[in-house]
Short mmCIF file of C-alpha atoms in Angstrom, two decimals:
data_model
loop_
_atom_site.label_atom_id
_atom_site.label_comp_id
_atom_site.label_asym_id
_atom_site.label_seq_id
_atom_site.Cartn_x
_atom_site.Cartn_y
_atom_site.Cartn_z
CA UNK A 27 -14.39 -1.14 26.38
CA UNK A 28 -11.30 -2.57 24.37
CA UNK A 29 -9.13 0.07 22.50
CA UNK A 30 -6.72 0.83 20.42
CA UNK A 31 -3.70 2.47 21.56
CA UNK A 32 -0.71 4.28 19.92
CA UNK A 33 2.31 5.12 20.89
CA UNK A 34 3.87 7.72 20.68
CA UNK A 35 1.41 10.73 21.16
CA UNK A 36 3.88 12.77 18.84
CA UNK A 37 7.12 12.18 17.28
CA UNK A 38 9.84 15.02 16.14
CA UNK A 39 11.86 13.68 13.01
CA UNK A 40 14.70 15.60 10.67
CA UNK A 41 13.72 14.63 7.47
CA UNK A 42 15.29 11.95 5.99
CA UNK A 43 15.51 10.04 8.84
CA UNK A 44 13.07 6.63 9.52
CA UNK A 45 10.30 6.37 11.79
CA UNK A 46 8.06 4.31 13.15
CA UNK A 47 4.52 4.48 14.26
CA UNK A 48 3.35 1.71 17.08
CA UNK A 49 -0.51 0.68 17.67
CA UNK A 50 -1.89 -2.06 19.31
CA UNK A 51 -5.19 -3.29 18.07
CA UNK A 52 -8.04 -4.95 20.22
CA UNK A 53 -7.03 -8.18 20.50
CA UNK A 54 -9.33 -10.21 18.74
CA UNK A 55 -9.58 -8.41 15.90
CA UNK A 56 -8.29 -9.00 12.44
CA UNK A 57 -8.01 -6.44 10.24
CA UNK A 58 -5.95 -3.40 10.62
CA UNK A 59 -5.45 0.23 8.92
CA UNK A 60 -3.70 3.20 9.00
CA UNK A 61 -4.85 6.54 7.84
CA UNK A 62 -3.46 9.93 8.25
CA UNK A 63 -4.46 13.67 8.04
CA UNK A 64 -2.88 16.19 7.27
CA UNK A 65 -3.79 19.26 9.04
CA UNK A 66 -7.05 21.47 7.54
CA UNK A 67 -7.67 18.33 5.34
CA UNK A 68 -9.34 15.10 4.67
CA UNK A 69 -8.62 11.63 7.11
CA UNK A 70 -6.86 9.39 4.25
CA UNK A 71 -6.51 5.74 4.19
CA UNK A 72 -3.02 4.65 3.94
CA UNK A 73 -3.58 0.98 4.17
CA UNK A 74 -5.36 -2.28 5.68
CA UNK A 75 -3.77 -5.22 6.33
CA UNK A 76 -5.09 -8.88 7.32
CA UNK A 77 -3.84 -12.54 7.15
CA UNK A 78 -0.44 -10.88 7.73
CA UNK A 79 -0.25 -9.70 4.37
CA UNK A 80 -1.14 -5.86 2.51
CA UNK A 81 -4.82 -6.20 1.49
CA UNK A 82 -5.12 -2.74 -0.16
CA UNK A 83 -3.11 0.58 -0.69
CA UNK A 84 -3.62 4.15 -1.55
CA UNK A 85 -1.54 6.05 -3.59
CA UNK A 86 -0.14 7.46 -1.15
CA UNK A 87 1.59 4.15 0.48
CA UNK A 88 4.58 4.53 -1.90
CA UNK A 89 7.92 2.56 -1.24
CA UNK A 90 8.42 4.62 1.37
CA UNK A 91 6.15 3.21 3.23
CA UNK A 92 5.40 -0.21 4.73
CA UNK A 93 4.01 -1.98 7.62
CA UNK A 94 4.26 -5.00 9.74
CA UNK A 95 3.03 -7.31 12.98
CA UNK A 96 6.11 -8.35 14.57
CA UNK A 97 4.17 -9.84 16.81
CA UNK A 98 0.86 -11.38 17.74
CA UNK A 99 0.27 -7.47 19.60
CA UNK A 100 1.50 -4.94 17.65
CA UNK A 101 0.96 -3.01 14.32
CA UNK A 102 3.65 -1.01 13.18
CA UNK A 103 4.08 1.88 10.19
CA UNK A 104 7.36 2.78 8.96
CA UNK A 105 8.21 5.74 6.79
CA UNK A 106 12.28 5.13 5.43
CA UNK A 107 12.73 8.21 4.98
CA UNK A 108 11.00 11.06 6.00
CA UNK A 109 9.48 14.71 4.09
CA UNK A 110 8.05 17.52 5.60
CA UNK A 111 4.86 16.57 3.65
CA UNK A 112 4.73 13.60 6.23
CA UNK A 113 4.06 15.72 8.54
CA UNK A 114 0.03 14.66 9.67
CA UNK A 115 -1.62 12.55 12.20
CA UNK A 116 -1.91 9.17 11.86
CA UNK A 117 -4.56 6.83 13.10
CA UNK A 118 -3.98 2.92 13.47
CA UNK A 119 -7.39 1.51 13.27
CA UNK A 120 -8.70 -2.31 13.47
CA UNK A 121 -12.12 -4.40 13.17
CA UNK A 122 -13.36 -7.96 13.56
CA UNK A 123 -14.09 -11.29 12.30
CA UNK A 124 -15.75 -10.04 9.03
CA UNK A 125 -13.63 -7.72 6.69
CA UNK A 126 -16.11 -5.62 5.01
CA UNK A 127 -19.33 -7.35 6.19
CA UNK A 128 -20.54 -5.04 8.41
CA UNK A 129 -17.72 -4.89 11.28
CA UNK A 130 -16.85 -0.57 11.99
CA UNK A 131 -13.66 0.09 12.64
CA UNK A 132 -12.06 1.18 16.17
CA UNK A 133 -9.59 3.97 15.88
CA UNK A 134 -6.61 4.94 18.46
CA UNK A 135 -5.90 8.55 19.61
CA UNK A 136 -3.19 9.00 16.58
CA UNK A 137 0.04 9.90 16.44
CA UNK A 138 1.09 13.39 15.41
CA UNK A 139 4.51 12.94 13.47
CA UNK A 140 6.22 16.53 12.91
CA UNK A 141 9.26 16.51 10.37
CA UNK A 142 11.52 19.31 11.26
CA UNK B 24 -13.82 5.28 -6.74
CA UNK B 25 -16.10 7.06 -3.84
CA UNK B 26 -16.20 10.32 -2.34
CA UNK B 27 -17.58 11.60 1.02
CA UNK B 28 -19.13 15.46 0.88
CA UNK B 29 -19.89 17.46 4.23
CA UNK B 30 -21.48 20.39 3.69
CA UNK B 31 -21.05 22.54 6.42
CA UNK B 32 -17.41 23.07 7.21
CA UNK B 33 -17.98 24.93 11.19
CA UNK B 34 -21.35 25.38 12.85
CA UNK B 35 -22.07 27.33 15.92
CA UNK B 36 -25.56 26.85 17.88
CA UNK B 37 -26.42 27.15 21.15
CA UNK B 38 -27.77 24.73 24.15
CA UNK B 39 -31.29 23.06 23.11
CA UNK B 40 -30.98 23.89 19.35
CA UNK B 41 -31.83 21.07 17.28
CA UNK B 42 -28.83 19.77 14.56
CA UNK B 43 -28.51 18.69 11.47
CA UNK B 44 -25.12 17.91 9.44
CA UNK B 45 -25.53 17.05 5.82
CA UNK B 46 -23.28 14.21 3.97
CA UNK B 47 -23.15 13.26 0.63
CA UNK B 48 -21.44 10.10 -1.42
CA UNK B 49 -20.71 9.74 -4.52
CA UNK B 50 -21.15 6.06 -5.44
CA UNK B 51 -23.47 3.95 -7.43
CA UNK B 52 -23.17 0.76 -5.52
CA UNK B 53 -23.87 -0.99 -2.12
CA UNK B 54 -22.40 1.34 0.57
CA UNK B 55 -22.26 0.96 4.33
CA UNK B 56 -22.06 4.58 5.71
CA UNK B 57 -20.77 5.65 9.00
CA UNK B 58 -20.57 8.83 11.57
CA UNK B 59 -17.74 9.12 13.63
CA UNK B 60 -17.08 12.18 16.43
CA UNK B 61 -13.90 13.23 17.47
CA UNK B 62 -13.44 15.54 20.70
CA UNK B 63 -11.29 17.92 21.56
CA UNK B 64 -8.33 15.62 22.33
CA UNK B 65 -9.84 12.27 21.90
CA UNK B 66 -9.74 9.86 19.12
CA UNK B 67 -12.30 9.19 16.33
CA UNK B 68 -15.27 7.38 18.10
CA UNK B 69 -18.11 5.90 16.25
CA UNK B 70 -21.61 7.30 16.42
CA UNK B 71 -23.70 5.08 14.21
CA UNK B 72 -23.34 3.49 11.30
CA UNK B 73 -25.71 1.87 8.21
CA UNK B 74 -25.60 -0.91 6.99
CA UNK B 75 -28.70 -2.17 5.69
CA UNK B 76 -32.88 -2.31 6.96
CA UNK B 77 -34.26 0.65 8.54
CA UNK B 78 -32.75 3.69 6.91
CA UNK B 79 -33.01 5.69 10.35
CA UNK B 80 -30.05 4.54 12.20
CA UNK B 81 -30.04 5.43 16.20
CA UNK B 82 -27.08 6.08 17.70
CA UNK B 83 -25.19 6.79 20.83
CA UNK B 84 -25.74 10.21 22.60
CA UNK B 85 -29.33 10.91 21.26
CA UNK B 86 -27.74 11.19 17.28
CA UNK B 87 -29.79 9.57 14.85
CA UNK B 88 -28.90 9.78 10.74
CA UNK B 89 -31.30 8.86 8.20
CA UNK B 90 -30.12 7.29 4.67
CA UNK B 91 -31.94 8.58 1.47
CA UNK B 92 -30.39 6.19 -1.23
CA UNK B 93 -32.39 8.35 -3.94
CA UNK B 94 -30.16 11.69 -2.65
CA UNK B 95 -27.12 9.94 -1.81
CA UNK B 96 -27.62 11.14 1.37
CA UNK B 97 -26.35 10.32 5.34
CA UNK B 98 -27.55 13.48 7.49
CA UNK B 99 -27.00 13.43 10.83
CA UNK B 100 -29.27 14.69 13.53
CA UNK B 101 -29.80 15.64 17.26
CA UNK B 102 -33.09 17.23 18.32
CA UNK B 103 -31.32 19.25 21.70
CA UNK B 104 -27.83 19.93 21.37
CA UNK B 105 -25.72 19.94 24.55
CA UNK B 106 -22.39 21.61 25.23
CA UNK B 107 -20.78 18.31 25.67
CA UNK B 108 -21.34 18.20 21.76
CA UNK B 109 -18.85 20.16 20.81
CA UNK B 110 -16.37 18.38 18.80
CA UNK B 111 -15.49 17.77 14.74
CA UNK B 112 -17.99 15.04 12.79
CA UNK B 113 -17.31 12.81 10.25
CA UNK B 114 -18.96 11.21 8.03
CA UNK B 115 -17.63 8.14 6.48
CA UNK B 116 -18.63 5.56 3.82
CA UNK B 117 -16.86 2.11 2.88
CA UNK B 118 -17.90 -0.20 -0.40
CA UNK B 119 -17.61 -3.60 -1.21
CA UNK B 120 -15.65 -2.85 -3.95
CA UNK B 121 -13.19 -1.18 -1.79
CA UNK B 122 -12.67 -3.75 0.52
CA UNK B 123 -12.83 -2.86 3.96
CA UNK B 124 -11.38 1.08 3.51
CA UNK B 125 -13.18 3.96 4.98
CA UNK B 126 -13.51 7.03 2.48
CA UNK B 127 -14.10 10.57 5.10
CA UNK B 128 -15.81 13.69 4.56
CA UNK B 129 -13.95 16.93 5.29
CA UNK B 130 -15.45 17.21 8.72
CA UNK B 131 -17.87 19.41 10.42
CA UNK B 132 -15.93 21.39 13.45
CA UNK B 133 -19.58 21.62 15.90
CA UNK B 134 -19.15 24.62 18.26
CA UNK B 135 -22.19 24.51 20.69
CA UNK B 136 -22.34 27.68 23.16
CA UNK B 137 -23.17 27.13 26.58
#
C-alpha cells in the first residue's frame, strides 16, 4: 500500500533558527496537510494545501510558518524561526481526487521537532 | 467551529474483553466522522470512517463504530479484544464547512493485558 513518508524522524533545533519538515505524499493524490501535537495534547491541523496554493489555516499557521511543493514529489513545512513551544510532532498527511467528498486522509509516521 | 470529545482518556482490559470507546462532536451540520489507530511507533492509520448510509460502519481488524446523529455520537467497538490492540485511538470528524480539515479527539491510550 502507497504511503506517506517523512523525513526526518526527529530534528534538534536552537531556537531561533529555521527548519524544515519534508513529506512525500502518495503520488496521485492532491491535497495535502500538516498537523502537529504537542505532547499530552490534541493532533491540530496546521494547514491543507491543493492547486499549489494555501486552501485553509489555523491559527496557529502564523507568519512563521509556511509551506511549499518544490516539486511535483515533495511537501515541505518551514518554521523561520523557531520557539520551544514548537516543540511537537508533526504529521504531513494527503488524500485524493475529491477534497472533502468523502476521500480520508493518509498520514506519515511524523516528525518529532525538539527546540533546545 | 467543531469539536471532537473522547471520553475515556486510558483503558486497560484484558484478552477477549469486548470494547467500547465513546466520541462525541459538537456540530450541527453534515459531518463525515473518522477512527484512526496509532501504535506504539507507527503512524496514524485509519480504521473506518462515515460518511453517509448505514450508520454501522465496519472496519479493519474486527472494529465496527456506529453513528447516532440524535447523540452526536461515533463509538467505537470490538467484541474480543486482542493484545495486538494495544495502541492510542482517535476519533476524528471533518465538515463541509471546514473544507477538507480533520478536527481530533484527545485520544484513548488502549492498554490490553495479555
Amino acid at each position: 500500500e502507497p504511503e506517506v513518508t517523512q523525513t526526518p524522524s526527529h530534528q534538534v533545533t536552537q531556537m531561533g533558527q529555521e527548519v524544515i519538515l519534508r513529506c512525500v505524499p502518495i503520488s496521485n493524490h492532491l491535497y495535502f496537510y500538516w498537523y502537529r501535537q504537542i505532547l499530552g495534547q490534541k493532533v491540530e491541523f496546521l494547514v491543507s494545501f491543493y492547486n499549489n496554493e494555501i486552501s485553509e489555516k489555523s491559527e496557529i499557521f502564523d507568519d512563521q510558518f509556511s509551506v511549499e511543493r518544490p516539486d511535483g514529489s515533495n511537501f515541505t513545512l518551514k518554521i523561520r524561526s523557531t520557539k520551544l513551544e514548537d516543540s511537537a510532532m508533526y504529521f504531513c498527511a494527503s488524500s485524493g481526487e475529491q477534497g472533502w467528498a468523502n476521500q480520508p486522509q493518509h498520514f506519515g509516521d511524523g516528525t518529532r521537532l525538539s527546540i533546545l | 467551529a467543531q469539536s471532537v470529545s473522547q471520553h475515556n482518556h486510558h483503558v486497560i482490559l484484558s484478552e477477549a474483553a469486548s470494547l467500547e470507546l465513546g466520541c462525541n462532536y459538537s456540530y450541527g451540520g453534515t459531518v463525515n466522522l473518522f477512527w484512526y489507530v496509532q501504535y506504539p511507533g507507527q503512524h496514524l492509520q485509519l480504521l473506518l470512517k462515515y460518511f453517509s448510509g448505514d450508520p454501522l460502519v465496519k472496519g479493519i481488524k474486527g472494529f465496527e463504530a456506529e453513528f447516532i446523529k440524535s447523540k452526536f455520537s461515533f463509538n467505537l467497538r470490538k467484541p474480543s479484544v486482542q493484545w495486538s490492540d494495544t495502541a492510542e485511538y482517535f476519533c476524528a470528524v471533518s465538515t463541509k464547512a471546514a473544507g477538507n480539515k480533520l478536527t481530533f479527539g484527545g485520544g484513548t491510550r488502549v492498554l490490553v493485558k495479555p
